GROMACS .gro file of N, CA and C in nm:
model
  327
    1MET      N    1   3.583  -1.604  -0.321
    1MET     CA    2   3.558  -1.512  -0.377
    1MET      C    3   3.447  -1.439  -0.346
    2HIS      N    4   3.416  -1.304  -0.343
    2HIS     CA    5   3.335  -1.210  -0.295
    2HIS      C    6   3.233  -1.191  -0.381
    3PRO      N    7   3.101  -1.179  -0.328
    3PRO     CA    8   2.991  -1.183  -0.406
    3PRO      C    9   2.973  -1.015  -0.491
    4THR      N   10   2.962  -0.995  -0.558
    4THR     CA   11   2.953  -0.863  -0.659
    4THR      C   12   2.809  -0.780  -0.598
    5PRO      N   13   2.857  -0.647  -0.615
    5PRO     CA   14   2.708  -0.558  -0.570
    5PRO      C   15   2.580  -0.597  -0.650
    6ASP      N   16   2.615  -0.656  -0.784
    6ASP     CA   17   2.510  -0.666  -0.865
    6ASP      C   18   2.459  -0.822  -0.815
    7SER      N   19   2.559  -0.913  -0.803
    7SER     CA   20   2.479  -1.056  -0.737
    7SER      C   21   2.407  -1.056  -0.615
    8ARG      N   22   2.464  -0.972  -0.514
    8ARG     CA   23   2.433  -0.933  -0.391
    8ARG      C   24   2.247  -0.913  -0.421
    9LYS      N   25   2.243  -0.766  -0.494
    9LYS     CA   26   2.106  -0.730  -0.562
    9LYS      C   27   1.995  -0.830  -0.592
   10THR      N   28   2.052  -0.915  -0.693
   10THR     CA   29   1.965  -0.970  -0.728
   10THR      C   30   1.955  -1.099  -0.638
   11LEU      N   31   2.017  -1.135  -0.571
   11LEU     CA   32   2.000  -1.245  -0.442
   11LEU      C   33   1.867  -1.180  -0.362
   12PHE      N   34   1.885  -1.063  -0.326
   12PHE     CA   35   1.818  -1.011  -0.250
   12PHE      C   36   1.641  -0.990  -0.305
   13ALA      N   37   1.672  -0.931  -0.435
   13ALA     CA   38   1.559  -0.918  -0.520
   13ALA      C   39   1.486  -1.065  -0.504
   14MET      N   40   1.547  -1.129  -0.530
   14MET     CA   41   1.502  -1.308  -0.547
   14MET      C   42   1.429  -1.361  -0.422
   15SER      N   43   1.503  -1.302  -0.334
   15SER     CA   44   1.464  -1.378  -0.180
   15SER      C   45   1.351  -1.270  -0.119
   16PHE      N   46   1.339  -1.162  -0.153
   16PHE     CA   47   1.244  -1.088  -0.118
   16PHE      C   48   1.110  -1.112  -0.232
   17GLY      N   49   1.150  -1.117  -0.338
   17GLY     CA   50   1.045  -1.177  -0.419
   17GLY      C   51   0.959  -1.318  -0.371
   18LEU      N   52   1.022  -1.413  -0.337
   18LEU     CA   53   1.007  -1.538  -0.305
   18LEU      C   54   0.922  -1.498  -0.143
   19ALA      N   55   0.986  -1.407  -0.064
   19ALA     CA   56   0.888  -1.418   0.090
   19ALA      C   57   0.738  -1.318   0.053
   20ALA      N   58   0.743  -1.258  -0.041
   20ALA     CA   59   0.631  -1.163  -0.067
   20ALA      C   60   0.542  -1.271  -0.138
   21LEU      N   61   0.585  -1.375  -0.238
   21LEU     CA   62   0.467  -1.457  -0.317
   21LEU      C   63   0.437  -1.558  -0.189
   22ILE      N   64   0.500  -1.614  -0.113
   22ILE     CA   65   0.470  -1.687  -0.019
   22ILE      C   66   0.353  -1.609   0.072
   23TRP      N   67   0.403  -1.499   0.150
   23TRP     CA   68   0.300  -1.403   0.210
   23TRP      C   69   0.162  -1.396   0.157
   24LEU      N   70   0.200  -1.348   0.018
   24LEU     CA   71   0.064  -1.317  -0.058
   24LEU      C   72  -0.010  -1.431  -0.063
   25GLY      N   73   0.031  -1.566  -0.113
   25GLY     CA   74  -0.067  -1.662  -0.076
   25GLY      C   75  -0.168  -1.687   0.040
   26GLN      N   76  -0.082  -1.648   0.128
   26GLN     CA   77  -0.162  -1.663   0.268
   26GLN      C   78  -0.261  -1.545   0.294
   27ALA      N   79  -0.234  -1.425   0.201
   27ALA     CA   80  -0.304  -1.323   0.226
   27ALA      C   81  -0.424  -1.266   0.120
   28ALA      N   82  -0.393  -1.344   0.000
   28ALA     CA   83  -0.467  -1.339  -0.101
   28ALA      C   84  -0.647  -1.363  -0.089
   29GLN      N   85  -0.631  -1.389   0.010
   29GLN     CA   86  -0.788  -1.401   0.052
   29GLN      C   87  -0.881  -1.253   0.098
   30ALA      N   88  -0.766  -1.149   0.062
   30ALA     CA   89  -0.823  -1.044   0.080
   30ALA      C   90  -0.866  -1.010   0.255
   31GLY      N   91  -0.735  -1.010   0.305
   31GLY     CA   92  -0.720  -1.007   0.417
   31GLY      C   93  -0.733  -0.844   0.462
   32PRO      N   94  -0.711  -0.820   0.592
   32PRO     CA   95  -0.723  -0.687   0.629
   32PRO      C   96  -0.627  -0.538   0.550
   33GLY      N   97  -0.527  -0.607   0.520
   33GLY     CA   98  -0.410  -0.513   0.430
   33GLY      C   99  -0.422  -0.530   0.306
   34CYS      N  100  -0.514  -0.586   0.234
   34CYS     CA  101  -0.598  -0.620   0.100
   34CYS      C  102  -0.691  -0.510   0.072
   35ALA      N  103  -0.658  -0.455  -0.090
   35ALA     CA  104  -0.805  -0.378  -0.127
   35ALA      C  105  -0.770  -0.360  -0.255
   36PRO      N  106  -0.891  -0.311  -0.337
   36PRO     CA  107  -0.889  -0.304  -0.512
   36PRO      C  108  -0.753  -0.211  -0.502
   37ARG      N  109  -0.668  -0.211  -0.610
   37ARG     CA  110  -0.543  -0.140  -0.615
   37ARG      C  111  -0.619   0.027  -0.615
   38GLN      N  112  -0.707   0.077  -0.707
   38GLN     CA  113  -0.735   0.228  -0.679
   38GLN      C  114  -0.764   0.290  -0.543
   39ILE      N  115  -0.804   0.206  -0.453
   39ILE     CA  116  -0.864   0.220  -0.296
   39ILE      C  117  -0.717   0.218  -0.234
   40VAL      N  118  -0.606   0.119  -0.255
   40VAL     CA  119  -0.499   0.166  -0.159
   40VAL      C  120  -0.422   0.270  -0.217
   41LEU      N  121  -0.412   0.286  -0.350
   41LEU     CA  122  -0.348   0.396  -0.422
   41LEU      C  123  -0.386   0.537  -0.371
   42ASP      N  124  -0.528   0.568  -0.355
   42ASP     CA  125  -0.586   0.670  -0.300
   42ASP      C  126  -0.550   0.712  -0.158
   43ARG      N  127  -0.568   0.582  -0.078
   43ARG     CA  128  -0.518   0.593   0.038
   43ARG      C  129  -0.362   0.634   0.068
   44LEU      N  130  -0.272   0.586  -0.020
   44LEU     CA  131  -0.140   0.617  -0.008
   44LEU      C  132  -0.114   0.761  -0.049
   45THR      N  133  -0.169   0.781  -0.153
   45THR     CA  134  -0.160   0.934  -0.184
   45THR      C  135  -0.230   1.007  -0.126
   46GLY      N  136  -0.334   1.013  -0.106
   46GLY     CA  137  -0.433   1.121  -0.025
   46GLY      C  138  -0.421   1.126   0.131
   47HIS      N  139  -0.403   1.009   0.217
   47HIS     CA  140  -0.365   1.027   0.337
   47HIS      C  141  -0.219   1.077   0.380
   48PHE      N  142  -0.145   0.958   0.333
   48PHE     CA  143  -0.005   0.970   0.330
   48PHE      C  144   0.069   1.040   0.280
   49GLY      N  145   0.050   1.111   0.179
   49GLY     CA  146   0.121   1.187   0.041
   49GLY      C  147   0.246   1.100   0.009
   50GLU      N  148   0.220   0.986  -0.023
   50GLU     CA  149   0.309   0.895  -0.060
   50GLU      C  150   0.304   0.897  -0.215
   51SER      N  151   0.414   0.893  -0.299
   51SER     CA  152   0.430   0.828  -0.406
   51SER      C  153   0.506   0.711  -0.456
   52ARG      N  154   0.486   0.668  -0.581
   52ARG     CA  155   0.583   0.545  -0.603
   52ARG      C  156   0.692   0.580  -0.644
   53GLN      N  157   0.802   0.514  -0.552
   53GLN     CA  158   0.952   0.551  -0.571
   53GLN      C  159   1.000   0.453  -0.694
   54SER      N  160   0.973   0.286  -0.677
   54SER     CA  161   1.014   0.203  -0.757
   54SER      C  162   0.925   0.109  -0.780
   55ALA      N  163   0.963   0.016  -0.870
   55ALA     CA  164   0.857  -0.113  -0.881
   55ALA      C  165   0.943  -0.186  -0.980
   56GLY      N  166   0.872  -0.332  -0.963
   56GLY     CA  167   0.940  -0.466  -0.990
   56GLY      C  168   0.843  -0.556  -0.997
   57LEU      N  169   0.874  -0.659  -1.064
   57LEU     CA  170   0.799  -0.768  -1.073
   57LEU      C  171   0.817  -0.876  -0.936
   58ALA      N  172   0.754  -0.938  -0.923
   58ALA     CA  173   0.755  -1.073  -0.791
   58ALA      C  174   0.711  -1.162  -0.846
   59GLY      N  175   0.803  -1.246  -0.935
   59GLY     CA  176   0.739  -1.386  -0.977
   59GLY      C  177   0.671  -1.302  -1.143
   60PRO      N  178   0.631  -1.400  -1.204
   60PRO     CA  179   0.587  -1.358  -1.340
   60PRO      C  180   0.474  -1.296  -1.336
   61HIS      N  181   0.368  -1.271  -1.229
   61HIS     CA  182   0.255  -1.211  -1.244
   61HIS      C  183   0.215  -1.076  -1.161
   62HIS      N  184   0.278  -1.048  -1.047
   62HIS     CA  185   0.290  -0.977  -0.955
   62HIS      C  186   0.362  -0.892  -0.942
   63LEU      N  187   0.292  -0.745  -0.924
   63LEU     CA  188   0.386  -0.603  -0.933
   63LEU      C  189   0.419  -0.581  -0.780
   64MET      N  190   0.529  -0.549  -0.755
   64MET     CA  191   0.559  -0.510  -0.621
   64MET      C  192   0.584  -0.370  -0.636
   65GLU      N  193   0.570  -0.263  -0.546
   65GLU     CA  194   0.601  -0.155  -0.552
   65GLU      C  195   0.619  -0.077  -0.421
   66LEU      N  196   0.693   0.019  -0.432
   66LEU     CA  197   0.752   0.078  -0.296
   66LEU      C  198   0.701   0.258  -0.320
   67PHE      N  199   0.606   0.280  -0.260
   67PHE     CA  200   0.588   0.417  -0.192
   67PHE      C  201   0.615   0.472  -0.108
   68ALA      N  202   0.658   0.645  -0.114
   68ALA     CA  203   0.710   0.706   0.013
   68ALA      C  204   0.682   0.820   0.006
   69ALA      N  205   0.674   0.918   0.123
   69ALA     CA  206   0.683   1.064   0.123
   69ALA      C  207   0.811   1.112   0.161
   70PRO      N  208   0.907   1.152   0.119
   70PRO     CA  209   1.031   1.200   0.124
   70PRO      C  210   1.018   1.322   0.192
   71ALA      N  211   0.886   1.406   0.220
   71ALA     CA  212   0.890   1.499   0.295
   71ALA      C  213   0.830   1.460   0.446
   72THR      N  214   0.764   1.356   0.487
   72THR     CA  215   0.744   1.293   0.600
   72THR      C  216   0.820   1.195   0.645
   73GLY      N  217   0.857   1.098   0.559
   73GLY     CA  218   0.940   0.980   0.578
   73GLY      C  219   0.850   0.870   0.578
   74THR      N  220   0.706   0.876   0.557
   74THR     CA  221   0.665   0.725   0.565
   74THR      C  222   0.689   0.646   0.414
   75TRP      N  223   0.655   0.487   0.432
   75TRP     CA  224   0.668   0.429   0.317
   75TRP      C  225   0.609   0.313   0.342
   76THR      N  226   0.573   0.300   0.211
   76THR     CA  227   0.482   0.144   0.213
   76THR      C  228   0.550   0.081   0.121
   77VAL      N  229   0.527  -0.055   0.122
   77VAL     CA  230   0.585  -0.170   0.015
   77VAL      C  231   0.440  -0.216   0.003
   78THR      N  232   0.425  -0.265  -0.133
   78THR     CA  233   0.279  -0.352  -0.160
   78THR      C  234   0.265  -0.413  -0.299
   79VAL      N  235   0.200  -0.532  -0.309
   79VAL     CA  236   0.193  -0.636  -0.402
   79VAL      C  237   0.082  -0.618  -0.451
   80THR      N  238   0.085  -0.621  -0.614
   80THR     CA  239  -0.068  -0.635  -0.671
   80THR      C  240  -0.080  -0.771  -0.744
   81THR      N  241  -0.156  -0.834  -0.778
   81THR     CA  242  -0.220  -0.963  -0.818
   81THR      C  243  -0.288  -0.912  -0.950
   82PRO      N  244  -0.298  -1.032  -1.044
   82PRO     CA  245  -0.294  -0.995  -1.179
   82PRO      C  246  -0.490  -0.929  -1.175
   83ASP      N  247  -0.533  -0.979  -1.099
   83ASP     CA  248  -0.704  -0.953  -1.074
   83ASP      C  249  -0.708  -0.825  -1.009
   84GLY      N  250  -0.615  -0.733  -0.951
   84GLY     CA  251  -0.605  -0.592  -0.924
   84GLY      C  252  -0.621  -0.572  -0.783
   85LEU      N  253  -0.595  -0.693  -0.675
   85LEU     CA  254  -0.591  -0.708  -0.580
   85LEU      C  255  -0.465  -0.656  -0.534
   86THR      N  256  -0.439  -0.545  -0.425
   86THR     CA  257  -0.327  -0.475  -0.391
   86THR      C  258  -0.302  -0.501  -0.247
   87CYS      N  259  -0.197  -0.590  -0.174
   87CYS     CA  260  -0.179  -0.590  -0.033
   87CYS      C  261  -0.050  -0.516   0.003
   88VAL      N  262  -0.089  -0.458   0.137
   88VAL     CA  263   0.038  -0.404   0.170
   88VAL      C  264   0.130  -0.497   0.273
   89LEU      N  265   0.235  -0.508   0.230
   89LEU     CA  266   0.359  -0.575   0.271
   89LEU      C  267   0.404  -0.521   0.415
   90ALA      N  268   0.454  -0.402   0.393
   90ALA     CA  269   0.552  -0.381   0.467
   90ALA      C  270   0.497  -0.190   0.491
   91ALA      N  271   0.536  -0.117   0.609
   91ALA     CA  272   0.508  -0.017   0.601
   91ALA      C  273   0.588   0.049   0.693
   92GLY      N  274   0.630   0.189   0.723
   92GLY     CA  275   0.704   0.241   0.819
   92GLY      C  276   0.733   0.395   0.826
   93ASP      N  277   0.861   0.446   0.884
   93ASP     CA  278   0.880   0.583   0.859
   93ASP      C  279   1.043   0.550   0.847
   94ALA      N  280   1.095   0.703   0.874
   94ALA     CA  281   1.178   0.731   0.859
   94ALA      C  282   1.292   0.758   0.731
   95TRP      N  283   1.168   0.692   0.624
   95TRP     CA  284   1.215   0.657   0.481
   95TRP      C  285   1.316   0.791   0.421
   96GLU      N  286   1.465   0.732   0.386
   96GLU     CA  287   1.564   0.823   0.326
   96GLU      C  288   1.602   0.768   0.167
   97ALA      N  289   1.589   0.859   0.049
   97ALA     CA  290   1.631   0.814  -0.039
   97ALA      C  291   1.772   0.823  -0.027
   98MET      N  292   1.831   0.710  -0.128
   98MET     CA  293   1.967   0.652  -0.104
   98MET      C  294   2.038   0.718  -0.256
   99PRO      N  295   2.164   0.778  -0.280
   99PRO     CA  296   2.203   0.809  -0.425
   99PRO      C  297   2.262   0.695  -0.478
  100HIS      N  298   2.245   0.663  -0.601
  100HIS     CA  299   2.279   0.527  -0.656
  100HIS      C  300   2.410   0.542  -0.677
  101THR      N  301   2.514   0.475  -0.615
  101THR     CA  302   2.670   0.451  -0.616
  101THR      C  303   2.687   0.338  -0.639
  102ALA      N  304   2.818   0.297  -0.710
  102ALA     CA  305   2.859   0.167  -0.696
  102ALA      C  306   2.933   0.107  -0.573
  103ALA      N  307   2.883   0.019  -0.520
  103ALA     CA  308   2.941  -0.004  -0.361
  103ALA      C  309   3.083  -0.054  -0.381
  104ALA      N  310   3.159   0.019  -0.324
  104ALA     CA  311   3.321  -0.052  -0.297
  104ALA      C  312   3.306  -0.209  -0.289
  105ASP      N  313   3.444  -0.269  -0.331
  105ASP     CA  314   3.440  -0.399  -0.277
  105ASP      C  315   3.456  -0.429  -0.147
  106GLY      N  316   3.390  -0.533  -0.075
  106GLY     CA  317   3.387  -0.568   0.034
  106GLY      C  318   3.269  -0.469   0.141
  107ASP      N  319   3.216  -0.357   0.085
  107ASP     CA  320   3.135  -0.270   0.134
  107ASP      C  321   3.005  -0.304   0.124
  108PRO      N  322   2.918  -0.357   0.241
  108PRO     CA  323   2.783  -0.409   0.224
  108PRO      C  324   2.685  -0.344   0.177
  109ALA      N  325   2.691  -0.205   0.151
  109ALA     CA  326   2.594  -0.117   0.136
  109ALA      C  327   2.572  -0.156  -0.028
   0.00000   0.00000   0.00000
């Protein structure tokens, strides 16, 4: 039995969320990649020109967001704790928005 596109997305989201929560446990002491939410948002929008592209919950209380600037290709993944601390989980370049399409059977996309 082959996994369906929806089950692959669910598994990926759960795995990513678990990894984020593990990392967050280590970074929650306000490491260098963490700051109050508004400071992080101001930096992403003002310095990098990024805007929120998607968001979801990582566990019951953490907000995970993806910011990107399609014009420049920069992107950032953040997680925010209930107390308003936002940590950068990953960042990079060459961002490309993908159209939402149903994956063909056997297509890993």
